[in-house]
Short mmCIF file of C-alpha atoms in Angstrom, two decimals:
data_model
loop_
_atom_site.label_atom_id
_atom_site.label_comp_id
_atom_site.label_asym_id
_atom_site.label_seq_id
_atom_site.Cartn_x
_atom_site.Cartn_y
_atom_site.Cartn_z
CA MET A 1 1.02 -29.58 14.01
CA ASN A 2 4.76 -29.52 13.51
CA ASN A 3 4.86 -31.29 10.17
CA LEU A 4 8.58 -30.75 9.82
CA ILE A 5 9.35 -33.39 12.47
CA ASN A 6 7.04 -35.85 10.75
CA LYS A 7 8.62 -35.24 7.34
CA ARG A 8 12.14 -35.53 8.67
CA LEU A 9 11.29 -38.79 10.42
CA LYS A 10 10.18 -40.25 7.10
CA ILE A 11 13.37 -39.00 5.37
CA ALA A 12 15.51 -40.57 8.10
CA ARG A 13 13.62 -43.87 7.87
CA GLU A 14 13.97 -44.05 4.09
CA LYS A 15 17.63 -43.12 4.23
CA ALA A 16 18.21 -45.92 6.76
CA GLY A 17 16.37 -48.36 4.51
CA LEU A 18 13.79 -49.28 7.16
CA THR A 19 10.17 -50.19 6.52
CA GLN A 20 7.45 -48.51 8.55
CA ALA A 21 6.90 -51.78 10.40
CA GLN A 22 10.59 -52.06 11.30
CA LEU A 23 10.83 -48.52 12.57
CA ALA A 24 7.53 -48.77 14.42
CA GLU A 25 8.97 -51.71 16.33
CA LYS A 26 12.21 -49.88 17.12
CA LEU A 27 10.25 -46.89 18.39
CA GLY A 28 8.11 -49.13 20.58
CA PHE A 29 4.81 -48.46 18.81
CA LYS A 30 2.09 -51.07 19.08
CA ASP A 31 1.54 -51.15 15.34
CA ARG A 32 2.75 -49.79 12.01
CA GLN A 33 -0.34 -47.56 11.68
CA THR A 34 0.88 -45.29 14.48
CA LEU A 35 4.03 -44.50 12.52
CA ALA A 36 2.05 -44.18 9.29
CA ALA A 37 -0.16 -41.58 10.96
CA ILE A 38 2.89 -39.65 12.18
CA GLU A 39 4.54 -39.68 8.75
CA ALA A 40 1.27 -38.54 7.17
CA GLY A 41 1.12 -35.59 9.57
CA GLN A 42 -2.04 -36.90 11.26
CA ARG A 43 -0.47 -37.51 14.65
CA LYS A 44 2.05 -35.47 16.60
CA MET A 45 5.22 -37.01 17.98
CA SER A 46 5.78 -36.73 21.69
CA ALA A 47 9.10 -35.54 23.09
CA GLU A 48 9.86 -39.07 24.32
CA GLU A 49 9.22 -40.53 20.86
CA LEU A 50 11.42 -37.86 19.34
CA VAL A 51 14.30 -38.77 21.65
CA ARG A 52 13.84 -42.45 20.80
CA ALA A 53 14.01 -41.58 17.10
CA MET A 54 17.26 -39.67 17.72
CA ASP A 55 18.68 -42.79 19.38
CA VAL A 56 17.49 -45.17 16.66
CA PHE A 57 19.07 -43.12 13.87
CA GLY A 58 21.99 -41.64 15.82
CA LEU A 59 20.90 -38.14 14.77
CA ASP A 60 20.74 -34.86 16.66
CA LEU A 61 17.59 -32.96 17.55
CA ASP A 62 18.16 -30.30 14.91
CA TYR A 63 17.97 -32.92 12.18
CA PHE A 64 14.29 -33.38 13.01
CA THR A 65 13.35 -29.85 14.01
CA ASP A 66 15.50 -27.33 12.17
CA GLY A 67 13.72 -26.06 9.06
CA PHE A 68 16.63 -23.69 8.50
CA ARG A 69 18.81 -26.49 7.23
CA LEU A 70 18.55 -28.84 4.26
CA VAL A 71 17.91 -32.47 5.04
CA GLY A 72 17.70 -35.10 2.33
CA GLU A 73 17.43 -32.54 -0.46
CA GLY A 74 19.44 -29.97 -2.33
CA ARG A 75 21.97 -30.51 -5.09
CA PHE A 76 24.96 -28.25 -5.54
CA SER A 77 27.40 -27.73 -8.37
CA TRP A 78 30.44 -25.75 -7.29
CA ARG A 79 32.71 -23.69 -9.48
CA ALA A 80 36.00 -23.98 -7.67
CA ASP A 81 39.72 -24.31 -8.24
CA LYS A 82 42.14 -26.91 -6.92
CA ASN A 83 42.46 -25.10 -3.56
CA ALA A 84 38.87 -26.04 -2.74
CA THR A 85 39.09 -29.51 -1.22
CA GLU A 86 36.03 -31.72 -0.80
CA VAL A 87 36.18 -31.10 2.96
CA LEU A 88 36.15 -27.33 2.42
CA LEU A 89 33.30 -27.61 -0.08
CA ALA A 90 31.25 -29.83 2.24
CA ALA A 91 31.60 -27.35 5.11
CA PHE A 92 30.66 -24.38 2.94
CA GLU A 93 27.83 -26.34 1.33
CA HIS A 94 26.33 -26.89 4.77
CA ARG A 95 26.43 -23.12 5.44
CA ALA A 96 25.00 -22.28 2.02
CA GLY A 97 22.30 -24.91 2.44
CA CYS A 98 21.25 -23.21 5.69
CA TRP A 99 20.89 -19.84 3.91
CA VAL A 100 18.75 -21.34 1.16
CA ALA A 101 16.65 -23.39 3.59
CA THR A 102 16.16 -20.34 5.82
CA TYR A 103 14.94 -18.31 2.88
CA ARG A 104 12.54 -21.04 1.82
CA ARG A 105 11.17 -21.47 5.34
CA LEU A 106 10.68 -17.72 5.78
CA CYS A 107 8.86 -17.57 2.42
CA GLU A 108 6.61 -20.37 3.64
CA TRP A 109 5.84 -18.54 6.89
CA GLN A 110 5.36 -15.22 5.14
CA GLY A 111 3.04 -16.59 2.49
CA ILE A 112 5.45 -16.01 -0.40
CA LYS A 113 4.68 -18.61 -3.03
CA THR A 114 7.49 -20.32 -4.89
CA ASP A 115 7.03 -21.59 -8.42
CA LEU A 116 6.05 -25.19 -8.89
CA LEU A 117 6.87 -25.02 -12.56
CA GLN A 118 10.56 -24.75 -13.31
CA ALA A 119 11.80 -23.10 -16.51
CA HIS A 120 14.21 -25.11 -18.59
CA LEU A 121 16.09 -24.86 -21.87
CA PRO A 122 15.50 -27.53 -24.52
CA LEU A 123 19.16 -28.44 -24.77
CA ASN A 124 21.06 -31.61 -24.02
CA GLU A 125 24.65 -32.76 -24.19
CA ARG A 126 24.27 -33.58 -27.86
CA SER A 127 23.25 -30.01 -28.66
CA ALA A 128 25.65 -28.02 -30.83
CA PHE A 129 27.57 -25.08 -29.38
CA GLU A 130 25.59 -22.94 -31.83
CA ASP A 131 22.40 -24.06 -30.07
CA ALA A 132 23.77 -22.94 -26.70
CA ILE A 133 24.85 -19.61 -28.21
CA ALA A 134 21.42 -19.11 -29.78
CA ALA A 135 19.77 -19.91 -26.46
CA GLY A 136 21.95 -17.33 -24.66
CA GLU A 137 21.14 -14.65 -27.22
CA ALA A 138 17.42 -15.51 -27.16
CA LEU A 139 17.20 -15.47 -23.38
CA GLY A 140 18.91 -12.08 -23.21
CA ALA A 141 16.33 -10.73 -25.68
CA GLU A 142 13.40 -12.35 -23.88
CA TRP A 143 14.52 -10.94 -20.54
CA LYS A 144 15.18 -7.54 -22.19
CA LEU A 145 18.72 -7.36 -20.86
CA GLY A 146 19.78 -4.72 -23.40
CA ASP A 147 23.31 -3.93 -24.55
CA GLN A 148 24.92 -4.52 -21.14
CA PRO A 149 23.22 -7.68 -19.89
CA ALA A 150 25.49 -8.11 -16.87
CA ILE A 151 24.06 -4.99 -15.23
CA THR A 152 20.58 -6.43 -14.71
CA LEU A 153 21.20 -10.16 -15.06
CA ASP A 154 20.94 -10.93 -11.33
CA GLN A 155 17.61 -9.10 -11.07
CA ALA A 156 16.31 -10.89 -14.17
CA ILE A 157 17.23 -14.27 -12.70
CA GLN A 158 15.29 -13.49 -9.56
CA GLU A 159 12.34 -12.10 -11.47
CA HIS A 160 12.02 -14.72 -14.19
CA LEU A 161 13.41 -17.85 -12.57
CA ARG A 162 12.44 -16.97 -8.99
CA ALA A 163 15.95 -18.11 -8.09
CA LEU A 164 18.01 -16.38 -5.43
CA VAL A 165 21.32 -14.81 -6.41
CA LEU A 166 23.36 -14.69 -3.23
CA TYR A 167 26.60 -12.74 -3.10
CA VAL A 168 28.60 -14.43 -0.38
CA GLU A 169 31.92 -14.46 1.42
CA ALA A 170 33.29 -17.76 0.19
CA PRO A 171 36.54 -19.45 1.17
CA LYS A 172 39.49 -18.98 -1.17
CA GLY A 173 39.16 -21.21 -4.21
CA ILE A 174 35.36 -21.17 -4.37
CA SER A 175 34.05 -18.96 -7.13
CA GLY A 176 30.35 -19.78 -7.14
CA ALA A 177 27.70 -22.46 -7.28
CA ALA A 178 24.33 -23.42 -8.63
CA CYS A 179 21.99 -24.90 -6.08
CA LYS A 180 18.89 -26.89 -6.96
CA VAL A 181 16.48 -27.08 -4.07
CA PRO A 182 12.72 -27.67 -4.33
CA GLY A 183 11.07 -24.31 -3.86
CA ALA A 184 14.26 -22.26 -3.69
CA ASN A 185 16.83 -22.57 -6.44
CA ALA A 186 19.84 -20.39 -5.93
CA ILE A 187 23.07 -19.19 -7.44
CA LEU A 188 25.92 -18.33 -5.11
CA ILE A 189 28.61 -15.92 -6.20
CA ASN A 190 31.81 -15.14 -4.32
CA ARG A 191 31.44 -11.38 -4.00
CA ARG A 192 35.19 -10.85 -3.71
CA GLU A 193 35.88 -12.13 -7.23
CA PRO A 194 36.59 -9.51 -9.91
CA GLU A 195 33.51 -8.21 -11.67
CA GLY A 196 34.21 -10.04 -14.95
CA ARG A 197 34.52 -13.38 -13.17
CA ARG A 198 31.39 -12.81 -11.10
CA ASN A 199 29.30 -12.02 -14.14
CA PHE A 200 30.56 -14.96 -16.16
CA ASP A 201 29.95 -17.30 -13.24
CA LEU A 202 26.42 -15.97 -12.88
CA ALA A 203 25.58 -16.51 -16.55
CA HIS A 204 27.26 -19.93 -16.51
CA GLU A 205 25.24 -21.05 -13.48
CA VAL A 206 22.00 -19.86 -15.12
CA PHE A 207 22.69 -22.44 -17.80
CA HIS A 208 22.99 -25.17 -15.17
CA LEU A 209 19.76 -24.17 -13.46
CA LEU A 210 17.96 -24.21 -16.81
CA THR A 211 19.35 -27.56 -17.97
CA TRP A 212 19.85 -29.41 -14.67
CA GLU A 213 17.43 -32.26 -15.28
CA GLN A 214 18.77 -33.23 -18.70
CA MET A 215 22.40 -32.30 -17.98
CA PRO A 216 23.09 -32.52 -14.25
CA PRO A 217 26.45 -30.84 -13.61
CA GLU A 218 29.23 -32.37 -11.54
CA HIS A 219 29.40 -31.57 -7.84
CA LYS A 220 32.63 -29.68 -8.46
CA GLU A 221 33.60 -28.19 -11.77
CA PRO A 222 37.08 -26.73 -12.08
CA ILE A 223 37.31 -23.07 -13.07
CA GLU A 224 40.44 -23.77 -15.08
CA VAL A 225 39.40 -24.88 -18.58
CA ASN A 226 42.33 -27.27 -18.94
CA HIS A 227 41.34 -29.15 -15.74
CA ARG A 228 37.85 -29.97 -16.84
CA GLY A 229 38.43 -33.59 -17.70
CA LYS A 230 36.92 -35.28 -20.68
CA GLY A 231 33.74 -36.52 -22.18
CA ARG A 232 30.25 -35.69 -21.12
CA HIS A 233 31.00 -33.25 -18.32
CA LYS A 234 33.55 -31.34 -20.34
CA ARG A 235 30.92 -31.01 -23.05
CA ILE A 236 28.31 -29.71 -20.61
CA GLU A 237 30.74 -27.09 -19.28
CA GLN A 238 31.63 -25.98 -22.79
CA LEU A 239 27.95 -25.59 -23.62
CA ALA A 240 27.50 -23.55 -20.45
CA ASP A 241 30.45 -21.31 -21.36
CA ASN A 242 29.10 -20.70 -24.87
CA PHE A 243 25.66 -19.92 -23.48
CA ALA A 244 27.11 -17.54 -20.88
CA ALA A 245 29.24 -15.69 -23.44
CA ALA A 246 26.27 -15.13 -25.75
CA LEU A 247 24.04 -14.07 -22.87
CA LEU A 248 26.55 -11.49 -21.63
CA MET A 249 27.83 -10.28 -25.02
CA PRO A 250 24.94 -10.22 -27.48
CA GLU A 251 25.93 -10.06 -31.11
CA HIS A 252 23.80 -6.98 -31.80
CA ALA A 253 25.71 -5.02 -29.18
CA LEU A 254 29.14 -6.34 -30.14
CA GLU A 255 28.90 -5.81 -33.88
CA PRO A 256 29.01 -1.98 -34.02
CA LEU A 257 31.93 -1.92 -31.58
CA TRP A 258 33.83 -4.47 -33.65
CA LYS A 259 33.16 -2.59 -36.88
CA ALA A 260 34.36 0.67 -35.35
CA ARG A 261 37.63 -0.88 -34.25
CA SER A 262 39.57 0.21 -37.34
CA ASP A 263 43.32 -0.59 -36.93
CA GLU A 264 43.50 -0.52 -33.14
CA ASN A 265 45.76 -3.20 -31.65
CA ILE A 266 43.60 -6.26 -30.93
CA ASN A 267 44.83 -6.73 -27.36
CA ALA A 268 44.22 -3.07 -26.56
CA TRP A 269 40.78 -3.24 -28.15
CA LEU A 270 39.78 -6.32 -26.15
CA ASN A 271 40.94 -4.66 -22.90
CA ARG A 272 39.06 -1.45 -23.77
CA THR A 273 35.85 -3.17 -24.91
CA ALA A 274 35.44 -5.90 -22.27
CA PRO A 275 34.53 -3.37 -19.52
CA ALA A 276 31.57 -2.21 -21.64
CA PHE A 277 30.06 -5.67 -21.10
CA LEU A 278 31.43 -6.03 -17.55
CA VAL A 279 33.29 -9.16 -18.60
CA SER A 280 36.94 -10.15 -18.87
CA ALA A 281 38.97 -9.50 -22.01
CA LYS A 282 39.60 -13.25 -22.23
CA ALA A 283 35.88 -13.98 -22.23
CA LEU A 284 35.41 -11.38 -24.97
CA LYS A 285 38.20 -13.00 -26.98
CA TRP A 286 36.46 -16.38 -26.90
CA ARG A 287 33.13 -14.82 -27.79
CA LEU A 288 34.62 -13.19 -30.91
CA ALA A 289 36.42 -16.38 -31.81
CA ASN A 290 33.14 -18.30 -31.65
CA LEU A 291 31.50 -15.67 -33.80
CA GLY A 292 34.28 -16.25 -36.34
CA TRP A 293 35.14 -12.58 -36.54
CA PHE A 294 38.91 -12.84 -36.08
CA SER A 295 41.24 -13.17 -39.02
CA LYS A 296 44.09 -15.67 -38.65
CA ALA A 297 46.57 -12.78 -38.38
CA GLU A 298 44.58 -11.26 -35.55
CA GLN A 299 44.42 -14.56 -33.70
CA LEU A 300 48.19 -14.81 -33.83
CA ASN A 301 48.51 -11.31 -32.36
CA ILE A 302 46.37 -12.03 -29.30
CA HIS A 303 48.40 -12.72 -26.18
CA ASP A 304 46.50 -13.87 -23.09
CA ALA A 305 49.14 -12.31 -20.85
CA LYS A 306 48.18 -8.92 -22.26
CA LEU A 307 44.45 -9.43 -21.69
CA ILE A 308 44.18 -7.88 -18.27
CA ALA A 309 40.68 -6.37 -18.20
CA ASN A 310 38.31 -8.21 -15.84
CA GLY A 311 35.17 -6.11 -15.83
CA ARG A 312 35.45 -2.38 -15.37
CA PRO A 313 38.68 -0.82 -14.06
CA ALA A 314 39.24 -1.89 -10.43
CA LYS A 315 38.60 1.59 -9.02
CA GLU A 316 35.18 1.69 -10.73
CA GLN A 317 34.11 -1.76 -9.51
CA GLN A 318 31.90 -2.00 -6.46
CA MET A 319 31.75 -5.18 -4.46
CA PRO A 320 28.11 -6.28 -4.21
CA HIS A 321 26.46 -6.10 -0.82
CA LEU A 322 26.23 -9.41 1.04
CA PHE A 323 23.41 -11.73 -0.08
CA CYS A 324 20.73 -9.89 -2.06
CA ASP A 325 17.78 -7.58 -1.64
CA GLU A 326 15.10 -10.29 -1.68
CA PHE A 327 16.95 -12.49 0.82
CA VAL A 328 17.61 -9.61 3.20
CA ARG A 329 13.99 -8.47 2.97
CA ARG A 330 12.76 -11.91 4.02
CA MET A 331 15.15 -11.86 6.99
CA HIS A 332 13.99 -8.35 7.85
CA THR A 333 10.34 -9.37 7.76
CA GLY A 334 11.12 -12.49 9.79
CA LEU A 335 12.70 -10.36 12.51
CA ALA A 336 9.94 -7.77 12.42
CA LYS A 337 7.28 -10.46 12.75
CA GLY A 338 9.07 -12.36 15.48
CA GLU A 339 9.66 -15.43 13.31
CA LEU A 340 13.34 -15.51 14.16
CA SER A 341 15.41 -13.89 16.83
CA VAL A 342 18.20 -11.43 16.27
CA ARG A 343 20.84 -13.79 17.64
CA ARG A 344 19.56 -16.62 15.48
CA ALA A 345 19.62 -14.41 12.38
CA ALA A 346 23.13 -13.21 13.16
CA SER A 347 24.46 -16.71 13.74
CA LEU A 348 22.81 -18.05 10.58
CA LEU A 349 24.46 -15.33 8.51
CA GLU A 350 27.68 -15.56 10.53
CA LEU A 351 27.56 -11.87 11.38
CA THR A 352 27.80 -9.95 14.60
CA ILE A 353 24.62 -8.17 15.68
CA GLU A 354 26.14 -4.87 14.64
CA ASP A 355 27.05 -6.30 11.22
CA LEU A 356 23.48 -7.57 10.88
CA ALA A 357 22.23 -4.04 11.55
CA GLN A 358 24.63 -2.74 8.90
CA LEU A 359 23.36 -5.32 6.41
CA PHE A 360 19.86 -3.85 6.71
CA ARG A 361 21.23 -0.33 6.33
CA ASP A 362 23.08 -1.43 3.18
CA TYR A 363 19.71 -2.33 1.66
CA GLN A 364 18.05 0.88 2.89
CA LEU A 365 15.95 -1.02 5.40
CA PRO A 366 15.32 0.27 8.93
CA VAL A 367 17.12 -1.83 11.53
CA PRO A 368 14.31 -3.85 13.15
CA PHE A 369 15.92 -4.09 16.58
CA ASP A 370 17.73 -2.03 19.18
CA LEU A 371 19.82 -4.52 21.10
CA MET B 1 8.47 -9.24 41.64
CA GLN B 2 9.87 -10.05 45.04
CA ARG B 3 13.33 -9.60 46.45
CA GLY B 4 15.25 -12.84 46.07
CA GLN B 5 12.88 -14.22 43.43
CA VAL B 6 14.45 -16.48 40.80
CA VAL B 7 14.97 -14.66 37.50
CA LEU B 8 16.11 -16.50 34.37
CA VAL B 9 18.07 -14.25 32.01
CA ASP B 10 19.25 -14.72 28.45
CA THR B 11 22.39 -13.50 26.68
CA ASN B 12 20.96 -10.14 25.60
CA ILE B 13 19.94 -9.29 29.17
CA ILE B 14 23.35 -10.18 30.57
CA ILE B 15 25.20 -8.08 28.00
CA GLU B 16 22.89 -5.08 28.40
CA ALA B 17 23.09 -5.25 32.19
CA PHE B 18 26.87 -5.02 31.90
CA ARG B 19 26.72 -2.25 29.29
CA ALA B 20 24.32 -0.20 31.43
CA HIS B 21 26.17 -1.01 34.67
CA CYS B 22 23.21 -2.53 36.50
CA TRP B 23 24.37 -6.17 36.69
CA ASN B 24 25.46 -5.91 40.32
CA ALA B 25 22.26 -4.18 41.40
CA VAL B 26 20.02 -6.72 39.69
CA THR B 27 21.94 -9.77 40.86
CA THR B 28 22.06 -8.46 44.42
CA HIS B 29 18.33 -7.94 44.49
CA PHE B 30 17.22 -11.09 42.64
CA THR B 31 18.38 -14.68 42.43
CA VAL B 32 19.65 -14.64 38.87
CA GLU B 33 20.14 -17.86 36.93
CA THR B 34 20.86 -18.75 33.33
CA VAL B 35 21.88 -21.70 31.16
CA GLU B 36 25.41 -22.65 30.12
CA THR B 37 24.79 -21.67 26.49
CA CYS B 38 23.75 -18.10 27.40
CA TYR B 39 26.69 -17.83 29.78
CA GLU B 40 29.09 -18.81 27.00
CA GLU B 41 27.41 -16.55 24.45
CA ALA B 42 27.66 -13.59 26.82
CA LEU B 43 31.41 -14.11 27.13
CA THR B 44 31.92 -14.56 23.38
CA GLY B 45 32.81 -11.65 21.19
CA ASP B 46 35.63 -9.83 19.50
CA PRO B 47 37.15 -7.26 21.91
CA LEU B 48 38.63 -5.42 18.93
CA ARG B 49 35.22 -4.56 17.50
CA PRO B 50 34.01 -1.02 18.14
CA ASP B 51 30.60 -2.31 19.28
CA TYR B 52 32.06 -4.90 21.65
CA ILE B 53 30.62 -4.85 25.16
CA ALA B 54 32.93 -6.28 27.76
CA VAL B 55 31.38 -8.83 30.10
CA ASP B 56 33.68 -9.50 33.03
CA ALA B 57 33.78 -13.28 33.52
CA ALA B 58 34.37 -13.13 37.28
CA GLN B 59 31.61 -10.57 37.80
CA LEU B 60 29.27 -12.65 35.66
CA ARG B 61 30.02 -15.84 37.60
CA ASN B 62 29.65 -14.08 40.94
CA GLY B 63 26.29 -12.61 39.99
CA LEU B 64 24.78 -15.90 38.86
CA ARG B 65 23.44 -18.29 41.43
CA LYS B 66 23.25 -21.14 38.94
CA ARG B 67 24.12 -22.03 35.38
CA HIS B 68 22.08 -24.92 34.09
CA ALA B 69 23.27 -27.50 31.59
CA ILE B 70 20.47 -28.63 29.32
CA GLY B 71 19.96 -32.12 27.96
CA ARG B 72 18.36 -33.17 24.71
CA GLU B 73 15.30 -34.58 26.54
CA GLN B 74 14.55 -31.11 27.92
CA CYS B 75 14.99 -29.53 24.49
CA ALA B 76 12.73 -32.17 22.93
CA GLN B 77 10.01 -31.28 25.44
CA LEU B 78 10.22 -27.68 24.26
CA VAL B 79 10.47 -28.09 20.51
CA VAL B 80 7.38 -30.28 20.16
CA ARG B 81 5.40 -27.37 21.62
CA LEU B 82 6.79 -24.50 19.52
CA ALA B 83 5.74 -23.61 15.98
CA TYR B 84 8.81 -21.44 15.28
CA LYS B 85 11.46 -23.46 17.07
CA GLU B 86 14.13 -22.95 14.45
CA GLY B 87 13.70 -19.19 14.76
CA LEU B 88 15.32 -19.20 18.19
CA ASP B 89 18.98 -19.11 19.04
CA ALA B 90 20.63 -22.00 20.92
CA GLY B 91 20.78 -19.98 24.14
CA GLU B 92 17.13 -18.99 23.91
CA ILE B 93 16.11 -22.62 23.26
CA ASP B 94 18.09 -23.87 26.24
CA LEU B 95 16.75 -21.18 28.57
CA PHE B 96 13.15 -21.94 27.62
CA ALA B 97 13.73 -25.70 27.81
CA HIS B 98 15.02 -25.20 31.34
CA ALA B 99 12.10 -22.95 32.29
CA LEU B 100 9.61 -25.50 30.97
CA GLY B 101 10.85 -28.05 33.49
CA ARG B 102 10.60 -25.78 36.53
CA SER B 103 7.67 -25.78 38.89
CA ASP B 104 8.66 -22.91 41.19
CA ALA B 105 7.65 -19.25 40.87
CA TRP B 106 10.35 -18.25 38.43
CA ILE B 107 10.23 -15.16 36.27
CA ALA B 108 12.36 -14.47 33.20
CA SER B 109 13.69 -11.66 31.09
CA CYS B 110 14.58 -11.50 27.44
CA ALA B 111 14.63 -8.70 24.91
CA ASP B 112 14.00 -10.26 21.54
CA ARG B 113 10.67 -10.19 19.76
CA ALA B 114 10.85 -13.84 18.63
CA ALA B 115 11.78 -14.98 22.13
CA VAL B 116 8.95 -12.99 23.70
CA TYR B 117 6.50 -14.39 21.14
CA ALA B 118 7.70 -17.92 21.90
CA ALA B 119 7.20 -17.25 25.62
CA LEU B 120 3.68 -16.01 24.97
CA GLU B 121 2.99 -19.07 22.80
CA LEU B 122 4.01 -21.17 25.79
CA GLY B 123 1.53 -19.33 28.01
CA TRP B 124 4.09 -17.40 30.04
CA GLN B 125 2.36 -14.00 29.79
CA GLU B 126 2.84 -13.18 33.45
CA ARG B 127 6.31 -14.61 33.80
CA PHE B 128 8.26 -12.15 31.69
CA VAL B 129 9.64 -8.87 32.97
CA SER B 130 11.87 -6.23 31.45
CA LEU B 131 15.40 -5.50 32.56
CA GLU B 132 14.19 -1.98 33.27
CA ALA B 133 11.59 -3.28 35.73
CA MET B 134 14.17 -5.47 37.44
CA ALA B 135 16.69 -2.63 37.68
CA HIS B 136 14.08 -0.28 39.10
CA ALA B 137 13.04 -2.88 41.67
CA ALA B 138 16.70 -3.12 42.63
CA GLY B 139 16.93 0.66 43.03
CA ALA B 140 18.94 1.33 39.86
CA ARG B 141 18.04 3.77 37.07
CA PRO B 142 20.22 2.68 34.12
CA ALA B 143 19.98 4.17 30.62
CA LEU B 144 18.80 1.12 28.69
CA ARG B 145 18.27 0.42 25.01
CA HIS B 146 14.67 0.30 23.85
CA HIS B 147 14.30 -3.51 23.84
CA PHE B 148 15.06 -3.63 27.55
CA THR B 149 12.34 -1.25 28.64
CA ASP B 150 8.92 -1.99 30.10
CA ARG B 151 7.34 -0.09 27.23
CA TRP B 152 8.92 -2.36 24.62
CA LEU B 153 7.86 -5.52 26.42
CA GLN B 154 4.30 -4.24 26.73
CA ASP B 155 4.26 -3.36 23.02
CA MET B 156 5.39 -6.90 22.18
CA ARG B 157 2.58 -8.42 24.22
CA THR B 158 0.03 -6.20 22.53
CA THR B 159 1.40 -6.82 19.03
CA TYR B 160 1.43 -10.56 19.61
CA LEU B 161 -2.21 -10.56 20.62
CA LEU B 162 -3.20 -8.34 17.70
CA ASP B 163 -1.22 -10.47 15.21
CA ARG B 164 -3.04 -13.57 16.31
CA GLY B 165 -6.44 -11.91 16.47
CA LEU B 166 -6.94 -12.72 20.12
CA THR B 167 -8.16 -9.32 21.27
#
């Protein structure tokens, strides 16, 4: 039985504020029990009933039948600058929601279980910055991220949190997002951002996924620190930044480098050392400031305009492949098992068929079609 | 397959028939029809891409006897019967929705595993033919990609039955 239609009918009814009796009448059922049986998945809807439901709610057919899109679920928190208008975010959120929903549906079809239990950090908005820093350090140790956590952080997120890390082509102004969806949490990263920004965004969004229930982030959080407003949300973002810095730049790895600095110019040292952690020199500066390792004289000598490192040197940086290994494997299996067609896959990912073939080659997977 | 028989074709078939230069042969021999969505998809593409296959709009129109517009009632009839509805492309959905409402002796051709599986789920085992079979019936011998061959279609039928434990 196509339970999706039944579930979506219930979501539409609840969103419209109708009782079962009211909707049953609008759909022309003899009694409320008929609708109750449909919503409970005990009775199938006929095509005629489905069309009547579309009319009653003013919704299209896909709303009821497309499991590759999110309906009535999914919360996003975008990391974006002032160029990203709400209209732009809404359009991109719809696309991103389709990717996450597609992944979840394919997992369901392919028997891949998603975790019911969700990991979380015992922090709240009253936690001290030191608590967030300690949590970042502790998580890096628990996940065995080593001296260069950024290198394996995305894999660790997928392994330990069972959350997707999707590297995407995002419109200008959108840096990344955390996405909370039952059965398929995700972090989206604009793959065209510099390496240092990508890594900091990733670590920052991990914090949101791990603290979402007690500290739900805003739908849009400005990248620029001085645009972050005031109060509670500013506090949450500062906690996330402190957590991210500690996760990416663990004290045990920083300390020997700092001690070996000798009399090197502080700006030069920050630019030379930041690439070792695949972060920006500015992020490293704030991490050292929070550790309290700068003298006052050194602080006066730091000039943000001179802090140019943003991950490794540009020529050594590689843009991540689109999406991620796990996501592409699910798509690959879906195509190989006939769960989705090539054209459907290409249109979902907004690729040509040839680009879709290349995506599989990028992940060393055989192209499962010859069209 | 009989000369003049109605054949419903999807986007992939149209594009491959143009690539392999057998569109005229097939459309002369059979009565070829499609849906508006597949027609539009076949004409969509970026001519600057190296893999772009040109579909001549006039030739396409001339070869088609009919292009069917599909309503939501027809689609609803289809989707309540398919387990993997969301796995199909808009053109594939429309073509199958149209086919579901026909009572004549139509046959159809598509070259995608999910679409073939959906057709088999709908009980259309005997209705589907490969582009290769159609071209041969029309006297053409085009060099076709694997998905458009009789062998591929037969493999799909076998795999479908094996997957579902029906053999």
